[in-house]
PDB file of C-alpha atoms and ligand atoms in Angstrom:
ATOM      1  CA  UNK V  22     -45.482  39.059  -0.104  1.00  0.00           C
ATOM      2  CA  UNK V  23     -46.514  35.971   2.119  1.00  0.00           C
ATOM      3  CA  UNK V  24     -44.305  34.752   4.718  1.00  0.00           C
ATOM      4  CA  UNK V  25     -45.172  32.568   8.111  1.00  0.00           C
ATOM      5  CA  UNK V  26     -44.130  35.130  10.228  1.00  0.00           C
ATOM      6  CA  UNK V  27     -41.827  37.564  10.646  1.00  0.00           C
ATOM      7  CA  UNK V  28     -39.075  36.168   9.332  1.00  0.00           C
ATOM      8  CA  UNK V  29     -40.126  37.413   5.732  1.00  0.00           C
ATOM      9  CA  UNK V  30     -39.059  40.478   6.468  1.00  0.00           C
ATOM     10  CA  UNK V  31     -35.338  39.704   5.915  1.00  0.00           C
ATOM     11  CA  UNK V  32     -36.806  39.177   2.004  1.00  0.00           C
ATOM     12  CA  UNK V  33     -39.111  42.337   1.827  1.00  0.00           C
ATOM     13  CA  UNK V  34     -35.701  43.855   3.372  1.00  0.00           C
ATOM     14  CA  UNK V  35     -33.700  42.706   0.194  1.00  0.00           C
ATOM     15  CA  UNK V  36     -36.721  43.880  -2.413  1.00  0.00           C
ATOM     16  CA  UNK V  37     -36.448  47.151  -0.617  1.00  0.00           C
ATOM     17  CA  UNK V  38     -33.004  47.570  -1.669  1.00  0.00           C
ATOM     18  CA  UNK V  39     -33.582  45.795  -5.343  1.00  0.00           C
ATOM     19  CA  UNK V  40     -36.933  47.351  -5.753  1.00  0.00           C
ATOM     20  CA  UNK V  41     -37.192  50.657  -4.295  1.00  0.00           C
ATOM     21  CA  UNK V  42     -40.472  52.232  -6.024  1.00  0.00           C
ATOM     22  CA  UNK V  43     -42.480  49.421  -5.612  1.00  0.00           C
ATOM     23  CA  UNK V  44     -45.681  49.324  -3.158  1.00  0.00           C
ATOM     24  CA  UNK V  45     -46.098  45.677  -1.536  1.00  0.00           C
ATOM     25  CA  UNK V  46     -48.113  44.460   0.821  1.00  0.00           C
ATOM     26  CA  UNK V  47     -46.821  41.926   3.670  1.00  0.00           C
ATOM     27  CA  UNK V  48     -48.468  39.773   4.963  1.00  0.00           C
ATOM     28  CA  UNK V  49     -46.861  37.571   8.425  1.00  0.00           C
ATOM     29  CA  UNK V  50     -49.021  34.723   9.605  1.00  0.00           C
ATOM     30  CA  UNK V  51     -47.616  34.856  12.925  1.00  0.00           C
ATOM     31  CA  UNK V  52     -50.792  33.594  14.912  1.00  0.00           C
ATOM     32  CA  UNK V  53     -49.762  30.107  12.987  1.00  0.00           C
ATOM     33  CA  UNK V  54     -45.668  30.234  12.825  1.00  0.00           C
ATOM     34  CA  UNK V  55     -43.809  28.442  12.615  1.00  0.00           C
ATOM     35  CA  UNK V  56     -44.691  26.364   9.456  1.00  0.00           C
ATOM     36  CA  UNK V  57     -41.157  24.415   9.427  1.00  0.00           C
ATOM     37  CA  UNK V  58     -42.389  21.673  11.653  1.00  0.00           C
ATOM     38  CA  UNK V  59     -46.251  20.884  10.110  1.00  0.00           C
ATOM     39  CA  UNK V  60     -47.550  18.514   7.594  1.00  0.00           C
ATOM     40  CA  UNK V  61     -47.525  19.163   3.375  1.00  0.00           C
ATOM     41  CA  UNK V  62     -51.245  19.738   3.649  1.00  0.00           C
ATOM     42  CA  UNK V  63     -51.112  21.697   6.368  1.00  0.00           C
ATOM     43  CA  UNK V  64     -48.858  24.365   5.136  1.00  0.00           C
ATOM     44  CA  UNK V  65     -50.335  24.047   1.905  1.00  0.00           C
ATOM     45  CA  UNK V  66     -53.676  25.362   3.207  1.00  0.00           C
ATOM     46  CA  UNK V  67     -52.750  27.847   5.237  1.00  0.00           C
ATOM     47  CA  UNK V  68     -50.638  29.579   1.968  1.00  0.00           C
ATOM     48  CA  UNK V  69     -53.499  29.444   0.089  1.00  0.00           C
ATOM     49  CA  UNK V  70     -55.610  31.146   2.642  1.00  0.00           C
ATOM     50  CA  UNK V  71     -52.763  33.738   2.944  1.00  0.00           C
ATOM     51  CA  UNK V  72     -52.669  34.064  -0.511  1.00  0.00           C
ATOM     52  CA  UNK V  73     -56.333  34.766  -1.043  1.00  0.00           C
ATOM     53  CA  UNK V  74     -55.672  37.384   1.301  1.00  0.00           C
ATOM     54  CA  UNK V  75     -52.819  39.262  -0.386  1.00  0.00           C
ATOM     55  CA  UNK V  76     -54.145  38.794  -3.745  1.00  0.00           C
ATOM     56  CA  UNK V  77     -57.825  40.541  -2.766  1.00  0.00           C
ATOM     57  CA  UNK V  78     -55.141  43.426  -1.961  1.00  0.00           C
ATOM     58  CA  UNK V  79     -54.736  44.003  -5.798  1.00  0.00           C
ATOM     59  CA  UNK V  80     -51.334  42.890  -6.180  1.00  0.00           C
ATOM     60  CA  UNK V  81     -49.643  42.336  -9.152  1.00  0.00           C
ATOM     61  CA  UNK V  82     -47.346  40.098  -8.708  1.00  0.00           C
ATOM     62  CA  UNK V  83     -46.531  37.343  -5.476  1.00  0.00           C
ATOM     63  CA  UNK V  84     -43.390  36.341  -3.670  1.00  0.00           C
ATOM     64  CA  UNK V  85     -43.633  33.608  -1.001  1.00  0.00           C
ATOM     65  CA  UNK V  86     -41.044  34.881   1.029  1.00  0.00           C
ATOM     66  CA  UNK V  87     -41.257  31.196   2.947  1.00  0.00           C
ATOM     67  CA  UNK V  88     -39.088  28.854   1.951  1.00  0.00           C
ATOM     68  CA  UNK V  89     -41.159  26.053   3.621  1.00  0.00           C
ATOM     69  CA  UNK V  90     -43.963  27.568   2.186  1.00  0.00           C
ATOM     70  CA  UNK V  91     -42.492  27.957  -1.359  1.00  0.00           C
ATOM     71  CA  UNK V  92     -41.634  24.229  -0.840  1.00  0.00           C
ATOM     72  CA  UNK V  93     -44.899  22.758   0.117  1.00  0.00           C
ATOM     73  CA  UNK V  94     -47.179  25.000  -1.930  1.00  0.00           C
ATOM     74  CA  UNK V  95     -45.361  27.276  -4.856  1.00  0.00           C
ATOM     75  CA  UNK V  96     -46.017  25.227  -7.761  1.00  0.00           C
ATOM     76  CA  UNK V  97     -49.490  24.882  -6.335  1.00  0.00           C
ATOM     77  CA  UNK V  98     -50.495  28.080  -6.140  1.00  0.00           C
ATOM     78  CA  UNK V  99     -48.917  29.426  -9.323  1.00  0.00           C
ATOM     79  CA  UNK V 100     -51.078  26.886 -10.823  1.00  0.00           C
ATOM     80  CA  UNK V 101     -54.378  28.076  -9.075  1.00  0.00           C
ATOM     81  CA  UNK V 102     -53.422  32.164  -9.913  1.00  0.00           C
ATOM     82  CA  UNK V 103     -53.473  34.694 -12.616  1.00  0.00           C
ATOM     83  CA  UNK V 104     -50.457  36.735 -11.357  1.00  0.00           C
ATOM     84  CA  UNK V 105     -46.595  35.410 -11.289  1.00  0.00           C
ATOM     85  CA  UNK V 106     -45.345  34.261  -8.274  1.00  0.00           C
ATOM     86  CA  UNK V 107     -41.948  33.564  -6.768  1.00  0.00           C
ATOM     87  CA  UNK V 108     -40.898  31.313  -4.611  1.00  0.00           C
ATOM     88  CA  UNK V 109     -37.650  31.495  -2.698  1.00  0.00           C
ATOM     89  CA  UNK V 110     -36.234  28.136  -3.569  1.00  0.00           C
ATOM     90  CA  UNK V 111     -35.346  28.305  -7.146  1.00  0.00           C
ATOM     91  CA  UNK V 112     -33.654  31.872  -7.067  1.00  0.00           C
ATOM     92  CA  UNK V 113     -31.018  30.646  -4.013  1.00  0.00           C
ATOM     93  CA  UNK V 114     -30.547  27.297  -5.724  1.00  0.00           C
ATOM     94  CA  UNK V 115     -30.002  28.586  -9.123  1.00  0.00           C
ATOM     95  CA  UNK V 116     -27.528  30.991  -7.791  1.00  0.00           C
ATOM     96  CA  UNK V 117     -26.017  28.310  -5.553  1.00  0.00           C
ATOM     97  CA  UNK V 118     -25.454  25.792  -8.803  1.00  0.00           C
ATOM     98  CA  UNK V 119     -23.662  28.705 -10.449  1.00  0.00           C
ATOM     99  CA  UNK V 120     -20.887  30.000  -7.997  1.00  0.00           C
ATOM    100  CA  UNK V 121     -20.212  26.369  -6.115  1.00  0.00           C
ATOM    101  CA  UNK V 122     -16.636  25.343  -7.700  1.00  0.00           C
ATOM    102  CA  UNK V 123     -16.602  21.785  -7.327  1.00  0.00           C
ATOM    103  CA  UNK V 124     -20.553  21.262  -7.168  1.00  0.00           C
ATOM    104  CA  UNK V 125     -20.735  20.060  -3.336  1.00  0.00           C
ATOM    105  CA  UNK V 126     -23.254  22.177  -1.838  1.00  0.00           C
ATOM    106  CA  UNK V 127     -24.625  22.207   1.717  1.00  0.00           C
ATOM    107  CA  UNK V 128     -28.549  23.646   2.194  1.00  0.00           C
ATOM    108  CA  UNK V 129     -29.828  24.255   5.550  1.00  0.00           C
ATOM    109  CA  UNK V 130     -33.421  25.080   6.492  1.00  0.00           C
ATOM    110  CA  UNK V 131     -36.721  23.829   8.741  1.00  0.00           C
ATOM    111  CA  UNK V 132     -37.245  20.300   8.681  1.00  0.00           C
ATOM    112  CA  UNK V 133     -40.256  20.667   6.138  1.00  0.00           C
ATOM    113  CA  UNK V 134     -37.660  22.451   3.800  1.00  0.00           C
ATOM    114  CA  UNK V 135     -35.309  19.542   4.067  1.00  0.00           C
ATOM    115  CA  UNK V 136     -37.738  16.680   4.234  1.00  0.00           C
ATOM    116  CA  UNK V 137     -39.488  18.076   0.838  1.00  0.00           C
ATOM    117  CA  UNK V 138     -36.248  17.555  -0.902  1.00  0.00           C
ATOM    118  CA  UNK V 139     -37.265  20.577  -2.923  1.00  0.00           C
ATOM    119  CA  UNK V 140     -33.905  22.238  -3.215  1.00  0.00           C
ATOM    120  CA  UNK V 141     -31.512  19.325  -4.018  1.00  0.00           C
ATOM    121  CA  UNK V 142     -34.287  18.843  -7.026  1.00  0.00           C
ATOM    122  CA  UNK V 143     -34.217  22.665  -7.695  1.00  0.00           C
ATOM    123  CA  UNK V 144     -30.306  22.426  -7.688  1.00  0.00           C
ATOM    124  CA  UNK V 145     -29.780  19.182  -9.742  1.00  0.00           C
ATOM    125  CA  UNK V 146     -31.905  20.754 -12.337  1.00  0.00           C
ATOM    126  CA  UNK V 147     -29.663  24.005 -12.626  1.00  0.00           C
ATOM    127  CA  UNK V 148     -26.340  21.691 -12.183  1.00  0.00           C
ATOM    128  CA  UNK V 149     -27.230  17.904 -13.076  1.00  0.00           C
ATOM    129  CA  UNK V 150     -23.490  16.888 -11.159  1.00  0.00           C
ATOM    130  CA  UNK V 151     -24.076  18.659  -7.796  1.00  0.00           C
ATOM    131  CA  UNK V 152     -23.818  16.647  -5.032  1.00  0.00           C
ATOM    132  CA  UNK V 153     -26.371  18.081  -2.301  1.00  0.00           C
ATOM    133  CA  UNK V 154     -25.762  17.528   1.275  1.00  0.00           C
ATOM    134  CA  UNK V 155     -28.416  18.938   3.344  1.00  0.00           C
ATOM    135  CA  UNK V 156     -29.501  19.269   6.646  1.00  0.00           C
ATOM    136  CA  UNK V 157     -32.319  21.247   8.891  1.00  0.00           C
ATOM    137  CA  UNK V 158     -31.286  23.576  11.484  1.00  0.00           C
ATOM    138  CA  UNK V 159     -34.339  24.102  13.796  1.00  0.00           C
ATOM    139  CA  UNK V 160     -32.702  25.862  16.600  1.00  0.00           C
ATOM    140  CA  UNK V 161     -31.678  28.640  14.442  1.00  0.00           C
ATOM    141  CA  UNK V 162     -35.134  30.265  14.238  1.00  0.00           C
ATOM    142  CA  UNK V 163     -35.563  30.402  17.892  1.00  0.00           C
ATOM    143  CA  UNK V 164     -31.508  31.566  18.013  1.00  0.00           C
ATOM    144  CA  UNK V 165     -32.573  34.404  15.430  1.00  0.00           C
ATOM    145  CA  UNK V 166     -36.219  35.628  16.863  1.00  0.00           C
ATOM    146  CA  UNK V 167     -34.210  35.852  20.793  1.00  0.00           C
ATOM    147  CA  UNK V 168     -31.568  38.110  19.075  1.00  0.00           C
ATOM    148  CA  UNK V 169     -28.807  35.391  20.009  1.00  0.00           C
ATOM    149  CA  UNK V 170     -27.053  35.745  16.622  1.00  0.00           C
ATOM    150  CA  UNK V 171     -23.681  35.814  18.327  1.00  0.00           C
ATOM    151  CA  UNK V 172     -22.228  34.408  21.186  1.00  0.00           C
ATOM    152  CA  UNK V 173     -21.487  30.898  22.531  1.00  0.00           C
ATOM    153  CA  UNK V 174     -24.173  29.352  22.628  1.00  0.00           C
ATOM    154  CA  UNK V 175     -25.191  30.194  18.529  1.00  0.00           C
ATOM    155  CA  UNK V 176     -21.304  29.407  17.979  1.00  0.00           C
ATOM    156  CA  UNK V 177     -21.935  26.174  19.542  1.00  0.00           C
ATOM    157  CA  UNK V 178     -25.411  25.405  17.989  1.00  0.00           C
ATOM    158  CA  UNK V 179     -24.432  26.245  14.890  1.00  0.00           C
ATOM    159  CA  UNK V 180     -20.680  24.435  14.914  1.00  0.00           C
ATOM    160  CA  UNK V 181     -23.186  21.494  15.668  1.00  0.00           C
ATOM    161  CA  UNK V 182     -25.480  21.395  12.734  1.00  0.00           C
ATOM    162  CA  UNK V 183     -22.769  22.336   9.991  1.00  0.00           C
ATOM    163  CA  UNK V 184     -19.314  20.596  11.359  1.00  0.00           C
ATOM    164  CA  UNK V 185     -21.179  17.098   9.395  1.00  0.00           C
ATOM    165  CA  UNK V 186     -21.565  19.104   6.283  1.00  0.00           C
ATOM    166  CA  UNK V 187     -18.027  20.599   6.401  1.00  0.00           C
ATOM    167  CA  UNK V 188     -16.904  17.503   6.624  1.00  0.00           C
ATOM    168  CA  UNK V 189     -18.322  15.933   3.772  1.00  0.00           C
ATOM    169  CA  UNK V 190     -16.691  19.228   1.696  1.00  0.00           C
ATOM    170  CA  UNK V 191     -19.229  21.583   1.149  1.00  0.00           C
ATOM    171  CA  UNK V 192     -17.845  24.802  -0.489  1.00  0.00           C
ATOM    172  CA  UNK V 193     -20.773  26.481  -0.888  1.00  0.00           C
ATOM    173  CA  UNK V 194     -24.027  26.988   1.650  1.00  0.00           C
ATOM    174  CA  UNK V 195     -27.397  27.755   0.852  1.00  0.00           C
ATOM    175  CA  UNK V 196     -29.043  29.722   3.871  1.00  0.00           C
ATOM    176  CA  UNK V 197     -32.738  27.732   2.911  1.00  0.00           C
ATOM    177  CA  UNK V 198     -34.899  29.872   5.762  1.00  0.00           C
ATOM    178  CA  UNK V 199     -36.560  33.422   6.459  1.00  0.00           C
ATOM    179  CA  UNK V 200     -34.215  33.314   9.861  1.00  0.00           C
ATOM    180  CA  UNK V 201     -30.650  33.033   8.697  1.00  0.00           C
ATOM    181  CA  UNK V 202     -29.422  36.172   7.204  1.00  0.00           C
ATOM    182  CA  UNK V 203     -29.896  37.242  10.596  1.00  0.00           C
ATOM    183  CA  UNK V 204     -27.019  34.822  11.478  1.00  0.00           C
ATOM    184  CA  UNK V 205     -24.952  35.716   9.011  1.00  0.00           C
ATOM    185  CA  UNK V 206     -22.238  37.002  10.284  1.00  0.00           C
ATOM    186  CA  UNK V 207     -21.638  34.009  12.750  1.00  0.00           C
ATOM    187  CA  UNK V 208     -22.209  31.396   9.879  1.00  0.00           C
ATOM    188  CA  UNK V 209     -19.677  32.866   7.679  1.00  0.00           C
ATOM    189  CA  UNK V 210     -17.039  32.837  10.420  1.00  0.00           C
ATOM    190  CA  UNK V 211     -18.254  29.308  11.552  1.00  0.00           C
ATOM    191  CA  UNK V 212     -17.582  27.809   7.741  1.00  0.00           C
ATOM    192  CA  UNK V 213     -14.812  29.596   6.919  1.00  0.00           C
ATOM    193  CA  UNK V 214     -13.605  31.701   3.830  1.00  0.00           C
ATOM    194  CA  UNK V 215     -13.483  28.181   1.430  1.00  0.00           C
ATOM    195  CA  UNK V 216     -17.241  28.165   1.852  1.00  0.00           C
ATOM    196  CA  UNK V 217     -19.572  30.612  -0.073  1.00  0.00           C
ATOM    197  CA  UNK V 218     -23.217  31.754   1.749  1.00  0.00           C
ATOM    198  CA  UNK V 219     -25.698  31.921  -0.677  1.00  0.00           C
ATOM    199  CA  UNK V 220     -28.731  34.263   0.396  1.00  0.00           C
ATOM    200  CA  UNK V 221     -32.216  33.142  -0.802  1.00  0.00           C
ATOM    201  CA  UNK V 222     -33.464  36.685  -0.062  1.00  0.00           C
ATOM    202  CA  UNK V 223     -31.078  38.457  -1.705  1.00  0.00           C
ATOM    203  CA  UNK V 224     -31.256  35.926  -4.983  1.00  0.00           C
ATOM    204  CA  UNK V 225     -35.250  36.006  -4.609  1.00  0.00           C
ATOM    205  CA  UNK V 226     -34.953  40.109  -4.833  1.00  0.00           C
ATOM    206  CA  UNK V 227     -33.096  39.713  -8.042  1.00  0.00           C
ATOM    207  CA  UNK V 228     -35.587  37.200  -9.565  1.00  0.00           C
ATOM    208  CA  UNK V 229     -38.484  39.600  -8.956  1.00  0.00           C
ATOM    209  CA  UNK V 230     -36.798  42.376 -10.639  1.00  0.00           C
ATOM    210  CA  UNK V 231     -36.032  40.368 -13.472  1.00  0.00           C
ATOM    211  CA  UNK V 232     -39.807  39.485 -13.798  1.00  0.00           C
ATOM    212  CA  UNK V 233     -41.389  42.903 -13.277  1.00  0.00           C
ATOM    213  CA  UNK V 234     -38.935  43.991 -16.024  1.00  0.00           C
ATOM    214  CA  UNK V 235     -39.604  40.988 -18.412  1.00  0.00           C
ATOM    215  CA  UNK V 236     -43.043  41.889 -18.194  1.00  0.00           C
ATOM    216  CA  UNK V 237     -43.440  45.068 -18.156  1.00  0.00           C
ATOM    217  CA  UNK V 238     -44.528  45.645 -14.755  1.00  0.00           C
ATOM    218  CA  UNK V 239     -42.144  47.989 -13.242  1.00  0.00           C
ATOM    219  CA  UNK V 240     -43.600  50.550 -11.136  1.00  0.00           C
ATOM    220  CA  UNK V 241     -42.931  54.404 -12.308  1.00  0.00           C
ATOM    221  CA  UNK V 242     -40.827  56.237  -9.823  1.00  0.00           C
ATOM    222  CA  UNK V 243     -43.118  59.039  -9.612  1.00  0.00           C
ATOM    223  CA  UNK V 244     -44.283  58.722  -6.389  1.00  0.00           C
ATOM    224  CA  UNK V 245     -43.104  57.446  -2.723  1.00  0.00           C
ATOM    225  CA  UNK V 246     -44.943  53.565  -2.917  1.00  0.00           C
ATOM    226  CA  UNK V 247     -46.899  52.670  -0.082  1.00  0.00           C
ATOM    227  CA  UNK V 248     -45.708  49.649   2.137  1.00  0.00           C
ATOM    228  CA  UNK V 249     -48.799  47.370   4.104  1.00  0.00           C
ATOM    229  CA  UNK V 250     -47.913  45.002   6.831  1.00  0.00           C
ATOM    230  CA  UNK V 251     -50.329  42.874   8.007  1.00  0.00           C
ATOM    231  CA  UNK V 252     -50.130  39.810  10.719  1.00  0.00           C
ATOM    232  CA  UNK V 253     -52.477  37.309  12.229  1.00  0.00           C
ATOM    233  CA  UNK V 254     -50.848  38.089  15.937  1.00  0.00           C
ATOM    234  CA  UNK V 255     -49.166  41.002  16.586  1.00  0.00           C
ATOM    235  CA  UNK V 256     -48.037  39.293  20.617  1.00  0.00           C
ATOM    236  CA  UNK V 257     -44.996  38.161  22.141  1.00  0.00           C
ATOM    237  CA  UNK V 258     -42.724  40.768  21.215  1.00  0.00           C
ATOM    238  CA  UNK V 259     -43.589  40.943  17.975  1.00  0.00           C
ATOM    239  CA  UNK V 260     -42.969  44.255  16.529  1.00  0.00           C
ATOM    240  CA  UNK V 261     -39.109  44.406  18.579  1.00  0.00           C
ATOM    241  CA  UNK V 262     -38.567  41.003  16.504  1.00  0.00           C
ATOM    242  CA  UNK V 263     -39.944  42.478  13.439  1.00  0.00           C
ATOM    243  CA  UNK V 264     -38.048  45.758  13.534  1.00  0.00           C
ATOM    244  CA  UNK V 265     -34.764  43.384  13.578  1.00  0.00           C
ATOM    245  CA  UNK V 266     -35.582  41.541  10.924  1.00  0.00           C
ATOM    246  CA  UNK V 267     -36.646  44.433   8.333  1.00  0.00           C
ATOM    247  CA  UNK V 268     -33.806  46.692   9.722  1.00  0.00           C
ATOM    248  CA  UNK V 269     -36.267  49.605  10.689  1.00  0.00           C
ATOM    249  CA  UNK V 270     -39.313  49.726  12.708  1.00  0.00           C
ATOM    250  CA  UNK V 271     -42.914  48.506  11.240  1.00  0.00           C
ATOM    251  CA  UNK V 272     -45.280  51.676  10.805  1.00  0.00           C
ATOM    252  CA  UNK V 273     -49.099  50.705  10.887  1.00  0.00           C
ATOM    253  CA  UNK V 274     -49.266  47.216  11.025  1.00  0.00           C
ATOM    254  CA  UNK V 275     -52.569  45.627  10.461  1.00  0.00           C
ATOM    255  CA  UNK V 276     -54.185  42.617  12.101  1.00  0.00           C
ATOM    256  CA  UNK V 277     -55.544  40.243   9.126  1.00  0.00           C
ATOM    257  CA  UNK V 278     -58.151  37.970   9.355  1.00  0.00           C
ATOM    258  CA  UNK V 279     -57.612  34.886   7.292  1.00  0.00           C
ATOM    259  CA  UNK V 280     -60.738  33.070   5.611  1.00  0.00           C
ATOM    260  CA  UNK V 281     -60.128  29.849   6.521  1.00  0.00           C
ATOM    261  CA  UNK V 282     -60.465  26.723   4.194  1.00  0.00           C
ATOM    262  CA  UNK V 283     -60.321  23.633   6.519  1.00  0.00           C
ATOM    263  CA  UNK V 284     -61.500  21.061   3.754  1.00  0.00           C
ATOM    264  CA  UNK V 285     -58.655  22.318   1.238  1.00  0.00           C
ATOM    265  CA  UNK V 286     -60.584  23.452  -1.586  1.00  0.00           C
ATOM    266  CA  UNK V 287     -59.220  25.485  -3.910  1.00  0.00           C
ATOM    267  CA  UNK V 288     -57.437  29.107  -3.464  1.00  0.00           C
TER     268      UNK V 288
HETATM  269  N1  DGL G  20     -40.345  31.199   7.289  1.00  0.00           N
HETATM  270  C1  DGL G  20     -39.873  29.853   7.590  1.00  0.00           C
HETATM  271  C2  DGL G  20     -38.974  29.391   6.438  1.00  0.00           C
HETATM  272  O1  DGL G  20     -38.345  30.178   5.761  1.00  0.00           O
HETATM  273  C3  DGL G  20     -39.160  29.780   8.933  1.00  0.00           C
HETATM  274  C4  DGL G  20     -40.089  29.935  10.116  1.00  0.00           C
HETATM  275  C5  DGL G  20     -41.165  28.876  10.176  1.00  0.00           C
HETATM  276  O2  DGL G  20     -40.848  27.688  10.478  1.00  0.00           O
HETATM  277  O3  DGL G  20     -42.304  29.200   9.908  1.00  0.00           O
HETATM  278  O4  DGL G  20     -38.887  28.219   6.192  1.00  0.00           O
END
């Protein structure tokens, strides 16, 4: 698993629960987080440098745990590998399409999510009538990395970015970034019961045990699997932040060292 940061961790978290025998390898490229504000080609580099890395690793199968990443780069990178990958994007708009009542559905994320218009497409192709109303919520991955998940000033923040799309009736809410399951609990209350959160983590968990079953690449639950963390900076707090977002401390993290591809080329 590939994420920018830490915020992946909230999606190893849910495979975890989903996928309990499984070994995986994580891989945070916090020297370089936060990807939500940079360029297509910039994030598109960078995930194929982190995916080189994971993939020398011996994995057998890839989740870009990134939604910014899985909207500037998935499709590219499936193309340029010989293992499945999985984005978060199609799992949370696929289950989004299918438990939104009258089809108006909100998605939140970093602006690269929103500007890439990658899950209104994702959506509309799962539910052709949808009507998408999205919007991105920087401030929330700051809110969620300082622990302010609660609180007046996320209640206000938040009341702020999603009052527009409660207004134009959203009944459903697609939480499009690493950061916001961390929120949760202040989103739901800030929407209301009339509006359903869908979880990209905990839809992106379900996808990749479908696949590991569908082809036959289920680990046997013979032994205790191994778990690998590896970042590109392990400063500024990082392993409090982390242990937040995974829900239990990180044991033996590893500082990676990303070959870098600066004209591009090819993973
Ligand atoms: N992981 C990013 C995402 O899910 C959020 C943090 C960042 O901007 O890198 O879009």
């Amino acid at each position: 698993m590939f994420d920018s940061g830490v915020g992946g961790l909230t999606v190893l978290r849910a495979i975890y629960e989903r996928l309990p025998d499984e070994a995986t390898v994580y891989l945070g490229d916090t020297a370089r987080v936060p990807y939500g504000p940079k360029s297509p080609e910039t994030v598109l580099r960078y995930t194929r440098e982190a995916v080189r890395f994971v993939r020398a690793r011996g994995v057998k199968a890839l989740v870009i745990a990134c939604n910014t990443a899985t909207a500037h780069a998935a499709e590219a990178v499936a193309a340029e590998v010989d293992i499945p990958v999985i984005g978060v994007v199609d799992p949370g708009a696929r289950e989004a399409a299918r438990v939104s009542r009258s089809g108006a559905i909100g998605v939140i994320g970093t602006r690269g999510t929103i500007e890439s218009g990658t899950y209104e497409r994702a959506i509309l192709g799962f539910r052709p009538e949808a009507r998408v109303r999205s919007r991105a919520c920087p401030l929330f991955v700051a809110l969620a990395e300082e622990g302010w998940v609660s609180g007046p000033v996320a209640e206000l923040t938040a009341r702020a970015y999603l009052d527009p799309l409660l207004e134009q009736g959203i009944d459903t809410l697609v939480l499009g970034c690493t950061h916001y399951p961390l929120l949760r609990g202040l989103l739901a209350q800030v929407v209301g019961d009339d509006v359903r959160l869908v979880d990209s983590a905990a839809a992106t968990a379900a996808d990749a045990a479908r696949l590991l079953e569908a082809e036959e690449l289920e680990a046997a639950a013979d032994a205790p699997p191994r778990h690998e963390y590896y970042v590109t900076d392990d400063g500024g707090g990082f392993a409090d932040i982390a242990a937040r977002f995974l829900g239990a401390p990180l044991r033996h993290v590893q500082r990676a060292v990303l070959e870098t591809d600066e004209a591009g080329r090819e993973a």
